[in-house]
Amino acid sequence: MASLRAAFRLPGLAKVATRHNTIAAQAFRAYSTKPQGLKDRLRELIPEKREEVKQVKAEFGSKVLGETTVDMAYGGMRGIKGLIWEGSVLDANEGIRFRGKTIPECQQELPAAEGGSEPLPESLFWLLVTGEVPTQEQVRGLSAEWAARAQLPAFVEDLLDRCPNTLHPMSQFSLAVTALQHESQFAKAYQKGVKKTEYWDTTFEDSMDLIAKLPSIAGRIYQNVFRNGAKATPIDLNKDYGANLASLLGFGDNKDFVELMRLYLTIHSDHEGGNVSAHTTHLVGSALSDPYLSFAAGLNGLAGPLHGLANQEVLRWITKMREELGGKDVSDETIKDYVWKTLKSGQVVPGYGHAVLRKTDPRYSCQREFALKHIPNDPLFKLVSQIYTVAPGILLEHGKTKNPWPNVDAHSGVLLSAYGLTEQDFYTVLFGVSRGLGVLSQLIWDRALGMPLERPKSYSTAAIKAMYANK
Ligand code: CMX
């Protein structure tokens, strides 16, 4: 409760509070009748978890997790087991489980919005933080709390408004998150000498503020870059996170798009600890950089074409294929030729392959299910489905990639595009909004468990030769 009161005292929020005073008061009253907020539950769980980790270290601390070969060190540390990540675990064949639950299980068990069927991202965040499925009331409380914290400080709005339209949306996103560091309660508490055991408290507050503000940042970038700075619908304190994001983008009236946002934000949130955006956020956070600086670093990693930017690249790649065909029908043969052309020119086929997965990504499959339900006749969806039947065979024949199957990014763009969100350069920003839920829930636990500075050992090639040559 204290956290929500604090949120109402934030300088940025004061301006909105004037505008939405009545609604805010209603939201706060509604929230204050809730039995238990997320922070209260977390406060209860932390001592239990600290004890559990202490026991695990005492009992299993000397067990061997895996061996590291020279190839692994040169090969992007693929397969090296050296991280702890509480929210999710990725199985190469089955795909992701969030706190032990598969995506279909989350779709079944996590609270949805009234009249909706997709899980609310709020409920997934609760699950990631606590390991527990929240009640409808707890989820509503979280929606209200995030809506109440969503307002950006004026200087961040100005900063975004001054960015040239030609600056990539992901760079603007990272810039805005870095600038929000001005608000960090963790950084201020650290300067005042807060005790290590209390780090989690302000990390939680910063994470909640940051997650709450991500849709506002994304909406402002979208309106500025693609809608000539049109005024977006303001945050509605009675709406959920996905619905507010949809409104800020200008698609709030389309209930299917709102449902898509809820699903999208849920499935892109977390993919265990070793992927670039998650690992980077964790690594930078281990230096006790606050949640804003840590997440901005993670976003910069997400903006790489081998990671999150692949969702933008997939649509570019498909658009280029259509252009090259000059209006002729796309057949299996033309797709084959185009995939081979891509491979022979030394480029990757975007949306295919994965560093861990060895089967079709369940995040791809559930987006396909959504498309079959809502947009079965969309021409681009049909084309993406056709590519799915052709590309894996060619990647297998090519023989390089260990996983010829599609990943999450092969499908997200076609869904967005079907509802009119056609600006591909923006797609990774939506991935970034969702990724905040996963990496920040872990950062809270990193602080609660006192995770130390991350500092693996590296060697030079000369050192490797000296270790093993002639031995
Ligand atoms: N197209 C062409 N070649 C591919 C390929 C693809 N889709 N996927 C892998 N390969 C190549 C690799 O580049 C590598 O080639 P070299 O030996 O010449 O370096 C070889 O196959 C072996 O790679 P791998 O072990 O199968 O895959 P990695 O773990 O090295 O890389 C990934 C994983 C995702 C970077 C890679 O599959 C790829 O580049 N895919 C296309 C980009 C993409 O969709 N990225 C999004 C991933 C999901 C996400 O993070 O959002």
PDB file of N, CA, C and O in Angstrom, residues 133-199:
ATOM      1  N   VAL A 133       0.059 -18.187  -8.854  1.00  0.00           N
ATOM      2  CA  VAL A 133      -0.983 -17.632  -9.722  1.00  0.00           C
ATOM      3  C   VAL A 133      -1.798 -16.642  -8.892  1.00  0.00           C
ATOM      4  O   VAL A 133      -2.309 -17.002  -7.831  1.00  0.00           O
ATOM      5  N   PRO A 134      -1.890 -15.389  -9.354  1.00  0.00           N
ATOM      6  CA  PRO A 134      -2.627 -14.392  -8.547  1.00  0.00           C
ATOM      7  C   PRO A 134      -4.137 -14.543  -8.688  1.00  0.00           C
ATOM      8  O   PRO A 134      -4.626 -15.186  -9.619  1.00  0.00           O
ATOM      9  N   THR A 135      -4.844 -13.932  -7.764  1.00  0.00           N
ATOM     10  CA  THR A 135      -6.302 -13.860  -7.879  1.00  0.00           C
ATOM     11  C   THR A 135      -6.668 -12.709  -8.820  1.00  0.00           C
ATOM     12  O   THR A 135      -5.830 -11.836  -9.094  1.00  0.00           O
ATOM     13  N   GLN A 136      -7.923 -12.710  -9.267  1.00  0.00           N
ATOM     14  CA  GLN A 136      -8.414 -11.602 -10.098  1.00  0.00           C
ATOM     15  C   GLN A 136      -8.202 -10.269  -9.379  1.00  0.00           C
ATOM     16  O   GLN A 136      -7.801  -9.281  -9.986  1.00  0.00           O
ATOM     17  N   GLU A 137      -8.474 -10.243  -8.067  1.00  0.00           N
ATOM     18  CA  GLU A 137      -8.356  -8.995  -7.298  1.00  0.00           C
ATOM     19  C   GLU A 137      -6.911  -8.519  -7.261  1.00  0.00           C
ATOM     20  O   GLU A 137      -6.629  -7.332  -7.393  1.00  0.00           O
ATOM     21  N   GLN A 138      -6.005  -9.472  -7.074  1.00  0.00           N
ATOM     22  CA  GLN A 138      -4.586  -9.086  -7.017  1.00  0.00           C
ATOM     23  C   GLN A 138      -4.142  -8.509  -8.364  1.00  0.00           C
ATOM     24  O   GLN A 138      -3.399  -7.540  -8.422  1.00  0.00           O
ATOM     25  N   VAL A 139      -4.639  -9.118  -9.436  1.00  0.00           N
ATOM     26  CA  VAL A 139      -4.272  -8.633 -10.774  1.00  0.00           C
ATOM     27  C   VAL A 139      -4.865  -7.242 -11.007  1.00  0.00           C
ATOM     28  O   VAL A 139      -4.195  -6.345 -11.527  1.00  0.00           O
ATOM     29  N   ARG A 140      -6.109  -7.070 -10.582  1.00  0.00           N
ATOM     30  CA  ARG A 140      -6.733  -5.743 -10.742  1.00  0.00           C
ATOM     31  C   ARG A 140      -5.948  -4.688  -9.963  1.00  0.00           C
ATOM     32  O   ARG A 140      -5.763  -3.575 -10.413  1.00  0.00           O
ATOM     33  N   GLY A 141      -5.479  -5.073  -8.784  1.00  0.00           N
ATOM     34  CA  GLY A 141      -4.678  -4.152  -7.975  1.00  0.00           C
ATOM     35  C   GLY A 141      -3.405  -3.742  -8.710  1.00  0.00           C
ATOM     36  O   GLY A 141      -3.019  -2.569  -8.711  1.00  0.00           O
ATOM     37  N   LEU A 142      -2.781  -4.723  -9.347  1.00  0.00           N
ATOM     38  CA  LEU A 142      -1.543  -4.450 -10.075  1.00  0.00           C
ATOM     39  C   LEU A 142      -1.819  -3.549 -11.290  1.00  0.00           C
ATOM     40  O   LEU A 142      -1.046  -2.621 -11.575  1.00  0.00           O
ATOM     41  N   SER A 143      -2.915  -3.813 -11.993  1.00  0.00           N
ATOM     42  CA  SER A 143      -3.281  -2.954 -13.137  1.00  0.00           C
ATOM     43  C   SER A 143      -3.435  -1.514 -12.656  1.00  0.00           C
ATOM     44  O   SER A 143      -2.925  -0.571 -13.281  1.00  0.00           O
ATOM     45  N   ALA A 144      -4.145  -1.345 -11.530  1.00  0.00           N
ATOM     46  CA  ALA A 144      -4.396   0.010 -11.008  1.00  0.00           C
ATOM     47  C   ALA A 144      -3.082   0.670 -10.597  1.00  0.00           C
ATOM     48  O   ALA A 144      -2.848   1.853 -10.845  1.00  0.00           O
ATOM     49  N   GLU A 145      -2.210  -0.121  -9.971  1.00  0.00           N
ATOM     50  CA  GLU A 145      -0.942   0.440  -9.500  1.00  0.00           C
ATOM     51  C   GLU A 145      -0.063   0.867 -10.679  1.00  0.00           C
ATOM     52  O   GLU A 145       0.527   1.951 -10.680  1.00  0.00           O
ATOM     53  N   TRP A 146      -0.003   0.043 -11.721  1.00  0.00           N
ATOM     54  CA  TRP A 146       0.813   0.419 -12.888  1.00  0.00           C
ATOM     55  C   TRP A 146       0.223   1.632 -13.600  1.00  0.00           C
ATOM     56  O   TRP A 146       0.960   2.522 -14.018  1.00  0.00           O
ATOM     57  N   ALA A 147      -1.115   1.665 -13.707  1.00  0.00           N
ATOM     58  CA  ALA A 147      -1.733   2.826 -14.370  1.00  0.00           C
ATOM     59  C   ALA A 147      -1.433   4.102 -13.577  1.00  0.00           C
ATOM     60  O   ALA A 147      -1.153   5.160 -14.156  1.00  0.00           O
ATOM     61  N   ALA A 148      -1.447   3.990 -12.254  1.00  0.00           N
ATOM     62  CA  ALA A 148      -1.195   5.163 -11.418  1.00  0.00           C
ATOM     63  C   ALA A 148       0.253   5.654 -11.510  1.00  0.00           C
ATOM     64  O   ALA A 148       0.545   6.813 -11.254  1.00  0.00           O
ATOM     65  N   ARG A 149       1.165   4.766 -11.885  1.00  0.00           N
ATOM     66  CA  ARG A 149       2.583   5.140 -11.952  1.00  0.00           C
ATOM     67  C   ARG A 149       3.043   5.467 -13.377  1.00  0.00           C
ATOM     68  O   ARG A 149       4.231   5.638 -13.613  1.00  0.00           O
ATOM     69  N   ALA A 150       2.114   5.509 -14.333  1.00  0.00           N
ATOM     70  CA  ALA A 150       2.504   5.502 -15.752  1.00  0.00           C
ATOM     71  C   ALA A 150       3.011   6.829 -16.313  1.00  0.00           C
ATOM     72  O   ALA A 150       3.653   6.855 -17.367  1.00  0.00           O
ATOM     73  N   GLN A 151       2.728   7.926 -15.632  1.00  0.00           N
ATOM     74  CA  GLN A 151       3.058   9.228 -16.205  1.00  0.00           C
ATOM     75  C   GLN A 151       4.571   9.438 -16.327  1.00  0.00           C
ATOM     76  O   GLN A 151       5.331   9.159 -15.392  1.00  0.00           O
ATOM     77  N   LEU A 152       5.011   9.952 -17.484  1.00  0.00           N
ATOM     78  CA  LEU A 152       6.436  10.245 -17.672  1.00  0.00           C
ATOM     79  C   LEU A 152       6.749  11.636 -17.131  1.00  0.00           C
ATOM     80  O   LEU A 152       5.925  12.544 -17.258  1.00  0.00           O
ATOM     81  N   PRO A 153       7.945  11.829 -16.576  1.00  0.00           N
ATOM     82  CA  PRO A 153       8.338  13.192 -16.221  1.00  0.00           C
ATOM     83  C   PRO A 153       8.382  14.055 -17.493  1.00  0.00           C
ATOM     84  O   PRO A 153       8.702  13.543 -18.571  1.00  0.00           O
ATOM     85  N   ALA A 154       8.084  15.356 -17.326  1.00  0.00           N
ATOM     86  CA  ALA A 154       7.994  16.248 -18.498  1.00  0.00           C
ATOM     87  C   ALA A 154       9.297  16.244 -19.298  1.00  0.00           C
ATOM     88  O   ALA A 154       9.285  16.287 -20.532  1.00  0.00           O
ATOM     89  N   PHE A 155      10.440  16.153 -18.596  1.00  0.00           N
ATOM     90  CA  PHE A 155      11.705  16.264 -19.341  1.00  0.00           C
ATOM     91  C   PHE A 155      11.926  15.032 -20.233  1.00  0.00           C
ATOM     92  O   PHE A 155      12.574  15.139 -21.288  1.00  0.00           O
ATOM     93  N   VAL A 156      11.378  13.890 -19.844  1.00  0.00           N
ATOM     94  CA  VAL A 156      11.524  12.696 -20.698  1.00  0.00           C
ATOM     95  C   VAL A 156      10.608  12.830 -21.916  1.00  0.00           C
ATOM     96  O   VAL A 156      10.980  12.466 -23.035  1.00  0.00           O
ATOM     97  N   GLU A 157       9.409  13.376 -21.698  1.00  0.00           N
ATOM     98  CA  GLU A 157       8.517  13.624 -22.845  1.00  0.00           C
ATOM     99  C   GLU A 157       9.196  14.589 -23.822  1.00  0.00           C
ATOM    100  O   GLU A 157       9.199  14.363 -25.033  1.00  0.00           O
ATOM    101  N   ASP A 158       9.784  15.659 -23.270  1.00  0.00           N
ATOM    102  CA  ASP A 158      10.484  16.632 -24.133  1.00  0.00           C
ATOM    103  C   ASP A 158      11.613  15.962 -24.902  1.00  0.00           C
ATOM    104  O   ASP A 158      11.823  16.211 -26.084  1.00  0.00           O
ATOM    105  N   LEU A 159      12.367  15.138 -24.178  1.00  0.00           N
ATOM    106  CA  LEU A 159      13.510  14.453 -24.793  1.00  0.00           C
ATOM    107  C   LEU A 159      13.034  13.627 -25.996  1.00  0.00           C
ATOM    108  O   LEU A 159      13.628  13.691 -27.080  1.00  0.00           O
ATOM    109  N   LEU A 160      11.951  12.881 -25.812  1.00  0.00           N
ATOM    110  CA  LEU A 160      11.424  12.055 -26.907  1.00  0.00           C
ATOM    111  C   LEU A 160      10.900  12.942 -28.037  1.00  0.00           C
ATOM    112  O   LEU A 160      11.112  12.649 -29.221  1.00  0.00           O
ATOM    113  N   ASP A 161      10.248  14.043 -27.670  1.00  0.00           N
ATOM    114  CA  ASP A 161       9.681  14.921 -28.707  1.00  0.00           C
ATOM    115  C   ASP A 161      10.778  15.571 -29.555  1.00  0.00           C
ATOM    116  O   ASP A 161      10.544  15.970 -30.690  1.00  0.00           O
ATOM    117  N   ARG A 162      11.966  15.697 -28.968  1.00  0.00           N
ATOM    118  CA  ARG A 162      13.062  16.338 -29.712  1.00  0.00           C
ATOM    119  C   ARG A 162      13.851  15.357 -30.577  1.00  0.00           C
ATOM    120  O   ARG A 162      14.711  15.766 -31.353  1.00  0.00           O
ATOM    121  N   CYS A 163      13.617  14.077 -30.397  1.00  0.00           N
ATOM    122  CA  CYS A 163      14.367  13.105 -31.214  1.00  0.00           C
ATOM    123  C   CYS A 163      13.964  13.233 -32.673  1.00  0.00           C
ATOM    124  O   CYS A 163      12.769  13.351 -32.976  1.00  0.00           O
ATOM    125  N   PRO A 164      14.941  13.169 -33.583  1.00  0.00           N
ATOM    126  CA  PRO A 164      14.544  13.169 -34.999  1.00  0.00           C
ATOM    127  C   PRO A 164      13.797  11.876 -35.333  1.00  0.00           C
ATOM    128  O   PRO A 164      14.103  10.828 -34.765  1.00  0.00           O
ATOM    129  N   ASN A 165      12.837  11.954 -36.237  1.00  0.00           N
ATOM    130  CA  ASN A 165      12.068  10.766 -36.630  1.00  0.00           C
ATOM    131  C   ASN A 165      12.953   9.676 -37.206  1.00  0.00           C
ATOM    132  O   ASN A 165      12.559   8.518 -37.264  1.00  0.00           O
ATOM    133  N   THR A 166      14.127  10.086 -37.662  1.00  0.00           N
ATOM    134  CA  THR A 166      15.045   9.123 -38.274  1.00  0.00           C
ATOM    135  C   THR A 166      15.849   8.337 -37.234  1.00  0.00           C
ATOM    136  O   THR A 166      16.540   7.386 -37.589  1.00  0.00           O
ATOM    137  N   LEU A 167      15.758   8.734 -35.960  1.00  0.00           N
ATOM    138  CA  LEU A 167      16.450   7.956 -34.921  1.00  0.00           C
ATOM    139  C   LEU A 167      15.620   6.704 -34.646  1.00  0.00           C
ATOM    140  O   LEU A 167      14.419   6.799 -34.365  1.00  0.00           O
ATOM    141  N   HIS A 168      16.256   5.533 -34.740  1.00  0.00           N
ATOM    142  CA  HIS A 168      15.497   4.280 -34.639  1.00  0.00           C
ATOM    143  C   HIS A 168      14.693   4.244 -33.326  1.00  0.00           C
ATOM    144  O   HIS A 168      15.199   4.639 -32.264  1.00  0.00           O
ATOM    145  N   PRO A 169      13.444   3.756 -33.393  1.00  0.00           N
ATOM    146  CA  PRO A 169      12.618   3.688 -32.187  1.00  0.00           C
ATOM    147  C   PRO A 169      13.299   2.983 -31.012  1.00  0.00           C
ATOM    148  O   PRO A 169      13.087   3.367 -29.855  1.00  0.00           O
ATOM    149  N   MET A 170      14.130   1.976 -31.273  1.00  0.00           N
ATOM    150  CA  MET A 170      14.801   1.291 -30.159  1.00  0.00           C
ATOM    151  C   MET A 170      15.841   2.201 -29.496  1.00  0.00           C
ATOM    152  O   MET A 170      16.055   2.132 -28.295  1.00  0.00           O
ATOM    153  N   SER A 171      16.492   3.056 -30.297  1.00  0.00           N
ATOM    154  CA  SER A 171      17.459   3.998 -29.703  1.00  0.00           C
ATOM    155  C   SER A 171      16.712   5.012 -28.845  1.00  0.00           C
ATOM    156  O   SER A 171      17.160   5.386 -27.754  1.00  0.00           O
ATOM    157  N   GLN A 172      15.548   5.451 -29.327  1.00  0.00           N
ATOM    158  CA  GLN A 172      14.750   6.405 -28.549  1.00  0.00           C
ATOM    159  C   GLN A 172      14.266   5.744 -27.248  1.00  0.00           C
ATOM    160  O   GLN A 172      14.252   6.381 -26.184  1.00  0.00           O
ATOM    161  N   PHE A 173      13.904   4.469 -27.356  1.00  0.00           N
ATOM    162  CA  PHE A 173      13.413   3.726 -26.185  1.00  0.00           C
ATOM    163  C   PHE A 173      14.517   3.654 -25.118  1.00  0.00           C
ATOM    164  O   PHE A 173      14.306   3.977 -23.935  1.00  0.00           O
ATOM    165  N   SER A 174      15.698   3.259 -25.564  1.00  0.00           N
ATOM    166  CA  SER A 174      16.819   3.117 -24.647  1.00  0.00           C
ATOM    167  C   SER A 174      17.192   4.469 -24.009  1.00  0.00           C
ATOM    168  O   SER A 174      17.468   4.565 -22.805  1.00  0.00           O
ATOM    169  N   LEU A 175      17.151   5.508 -24.855  1.00  0.00           N
ATOM    170  CA  LEU A 175      17.459   6.872 -24.381  1.00  0.00           C
ATOM    171  C   LEU A 175      16.487   7.282 -23.279  1.00  0.00           C
ATOM    172  O   LEU A 175      16.886   7.801 -22.225  1.00  0.00           O
ATOM    173  N   ALA A 176      15.197   7.042 -23.504  1.00  0.00           N
ATOM    174  CA  ALA A 176      14.172   7.448 -22.531  1.00  0.00           C
ATOM    175  C   ALA A 176      14.321   6.673 -21.222  1.00  0.00           C
ATOM    176  O   ALA A 176      14.202   7.255 -20.130  1.00  0.00           O
ATOM    177  N   VAL A 177      14.614   5.373 -21.322  1.00  0.00           N
ATOM    178  CA  VAL A 177      14.767   4.570 -20.097  1.00  0.00           C
ATOM    179  C   VAL A 177      16.000   5.037 -19.324  1.00  0.00           C
ATOM    180  O   VAL A 177      15.970   5.174 -18.093  1.00  0.00           O
ATOM    181  N   THR A 178      17.075   5.345 -20.042  1.00  0.00           N
ATOM    182  CA  THR A 178      18.280   5.855 -19.373  1.00  0.00           C
ATOM    183  C   THR A 178      17.967   7.183 -18.678  1.00  0.00           C
ATOM    184  O   THR A 178      18.374   7.416 -17.528  1.00  0.00           O
ATOM    185  N   ALA A 179      17.218   8.046 -19.364  1.00  0.00           N
ATOM    186  CA  ALA A 179      16.901   9.358 -18.777  1.00  0.00           C
ATOM    187  C   ALA A 179      16.026   9.223 -17.533  1.00  0.00           C
ATOM    188  O   ALA A 179      16.159   9.993 -16.577  1.00  0.00           O
ATOM    189  N   LEU A 180      15.168   8.201 -17.522  1.00  0.00           N
ATOM    190  CA  LEU A 180      14.295   7.986 -16.355  1.00  0.00           C
ATOM    191  C   LEU A 180      15.103   7.659 -15.098  1.00  0.00           C
ATOM    192  O   LEU A 180      14.575   7.691 -13.987  1.00  0.00           O
ATOM    193  N   GLN A 181      16.358   7.320 -15.296  1.00  0.00           N
ATOM    194  CA  GLN A 181      17.235   7.009 -14.160  1.00  0.00           C
ATOM    195  C   GLN A 181      17.248   8.162 -13.152  1.00  0.00           C
ATOM    196  O   GLN A 181      17.479   7.964 -11.957  1.00  0.00           O
ATOM    197  N   HIS A 182      16.957   9.348 -13.652  1.00  0.00           N
ATOM    198  CA  HIS A 182      16.810  10.541 -12.800  1.00  0.00           C
ATOM    199  C   HIS A 182      15.874  10.257 -11.622  1.00  0.00           C
ATOM    200  O   HIS A 182      16.012  10.831 -10.546  1.00  0.00           O
ATOM    201  N   GLU A 183      14.901   9.359 -11.827  1.00  0.00           N
ATOM    202  CA  GLU A 183      13.877   9.093 -10.807  1.00  0.00           C
ATOM    203  C   GLU A 183      14.272   7.942  -9.874  1.00  0.00           C
ATOM    204  O   GLU A 183      13.476   7.582  -9.002  1.00  0.00           O
ATOM    205  N   SER A 184      15.442   7.341 -10.064  1.00  0.00           N
ATOM    206  CA  SER A 184      15.717   6.082  -9.369  1.00  0.00           C
ATOM    207  C   SER A 184      15.741   6.221  -7.848  1.00  0.00           C
ATOM    208  O   SER A 184      16.548   6.970  -7.280  1.00  0.00           O
ATOM    209  N   GLN A 185      14.877   5.463  -7.206  1.00  0.00           N
ATOM    210  CA  GLN A 185      14.869   5.435  -5.736  1.00  0.00           C
ATOM    211  C   GLN A 185      16.029   4.580  -5.226  1.00  0.00           C
ATOM    212  O   GLN A 185      16.570   4.832  -4.161  1.00  0.00           O
ATOM    213  N   PHE A 186      16.402   3.558  -6.010  1.00  0.00           N
ATOM    214  CA  PHE A 186      17.525   2.711  -5.595  1.00  0.00           C
ATOM    215  C   PHE A 186      18.814   3.547  -5.547  1.00  0.00           C
ATOM    216  O   PHE A 186      19.577   3.492  -4.569  1.00  0.00           O
ATOM    217  N   ALA A 187      19.046   4.330  -6.621  1.00  0.00           N
ATOM    218  CA  ALA A 187      20.290   5.119  -6.689  1.00  0.00           C
ATOM    219  C   ALA A 187      20.354   6.108  -5.512  1.00  0.00           C
ATOM    220  O   ALA A 187      21.415   6.281  -4.897  1.00  0.00           O
ATOM    221  N   LYS A 188      19.220   6.693  -5.190  1.00  0.00           N
ATOM    222  CA  LYS A 188      19.199   7.671  -4.079  1.00  0.00           C
ATOM    223  C   LYS A 188      19.435   6.958  -2.739  1.00  0.00           C
ATOM    224  O   LYS A 188      20.207   7.424  -1.901  1.00  0.00           O
ATOM    225  N   ALA A 189      18.769   5.813  -2.574  1.00  0.00           N
ATOM    226  CA  ALA A 189      18.928   5.064  -1.321  1.00  0.00           C
ATOM    227  C   ALA A 189      20.379   4.604  -1.165  1.00  0.00           C
ATOM    228  O   ALA A 189      20.943   4.639  -0.068  1.00  0.00           O
ATOM    229  N   TYR A 190      20.995   4.192  -2.281  1.00  0.00           N
ATOM    230  CA  TYR A 190      22.382   3.728  -2.211  1.00  0.00           C
ATOM    231  C   TYR A 190      23.299   4.872  -1.747  1.00  0.00           C
ATOM    232  O   TYR A 190      24.181   4.671  -0.920  1.00  0.00           O
ATOM    233  N   GLN A 191      23.057   6.056  -2.286  1.00  0.00           N
ATOM    234  CA  GLN A 191      23.863   7.211  -1.890  1.00  0.00           C
ATOM    235  C   GLN A 191      23.701   7.507  -0.401  1.00  0.00           C
ATOM    236  O   GLN A 191      24.616   7.993   0.250  1.00  0.00           O
ATOM    237  N   LYS A 192      22.531   7.184   0.132  1.00  0.00           N
ATOM    238  CA  LYS A 192      22.282   7.438   1.565  1.00  0.00           C
ATOM    239  C   LYS A 192      22.798   6.299   2.432  1.00  0.00           C
ATOM    240  O   LYS A 192      22.657   6.324   3.654  1.00  0.00           O
ATOM    241  N   GLY A 193      23.333   5.244   1.802  1.00  0.00           N
ATOM    242  CA  GLY A 193      23.946   4.158   2.567  1.00  0.00           C
ATOM    243  C   GLY A 193      22.975   3.090   3.018  1.00  0.00           C
ATOM    244  O   GLY A 193      23.142   2.490   4.082  1.00  0.00           O
ATOM    245  N   VAL A 194      21.943   2.806   2.205  1.00  0.00           N
ATOM    246  CA  VAL A 194      20.974   1.771   2.563  1.00  0.00           C
ATOM    247  C   VAL A 194      21.662   0.419   2.753  1.00  0.00           C
ATOM    248  O   VAL A 194      22.667   0.121   2.087  1.00  0.00           O
ATOM    249  N   LYS A 195      21.128  -0.376   3.677  1.00  0.00           N
ATOM    250  CA  LYS A 195      21.716  -1.699   3.962  1.00  0.00           C
ATOM    251  C   LYS A 195      21.483  -2.661   2.805  1.00  0.00           C
ATOM    252  O   LYS A 195      20.435  -2.622   2.158  1.00  0.00           O
ATOM    253  N   LYS A 196      22.428  -3.568   2.600  1.00  0.00           N
ATOM    254  CA  LYS A 196      22.336  -4.527   1.492  1.00  0.00           C
ATOM    255  C   LYS A 196      21.037  -5.349   1.546  1.00  0.00           C
ATOM    256  O   LYS A 196      20.428  -5.638   0.521  1.00  0.00           O
ATOM    257  N   THR A 197      20.634  -5.716   2.764  1.00  0.00           N
ATOM    258  CA  THR A 197      19.424  -6.537   2.892  1.00  0.00           C
ATOM    259  C   THR A 197      18.163  -5.780   2.456  1.00  0.00           C
ATOM    260  O   THR A 197      17.114  -6.381   2.265  1.00  0.00           O
ATOM    261  N   GLU A 198      18.272  -4.474   2.348  1.00  0.00           N
ATOM    262  CA  GLU A 198      17.106  -3.662   1.952  1.00  0.00           C
ATOM    263  C   GLU A 198      17.155  -3.236   0.483  1.00  0.00           C
ATOM    264  O   GLU A 198      16.263  -2.523   0.022  1.00  0.00           O
ATOM    265  N   TYR A 199      18.192  -3.632  -0.248  1.00  0.00           N
ATOM    266  CA  TYR A 199      18.306  -3.220  -1.666  1.00  0.00           C
ATOM    267  C   TYR A 199      17.045  -3.555  -2.458  1.00  0.00           C
ATOM    268  O   TYR A 199      16.649  -2.854  -3.371  1.00  0.00           O
TER     269      TYR A 199
END
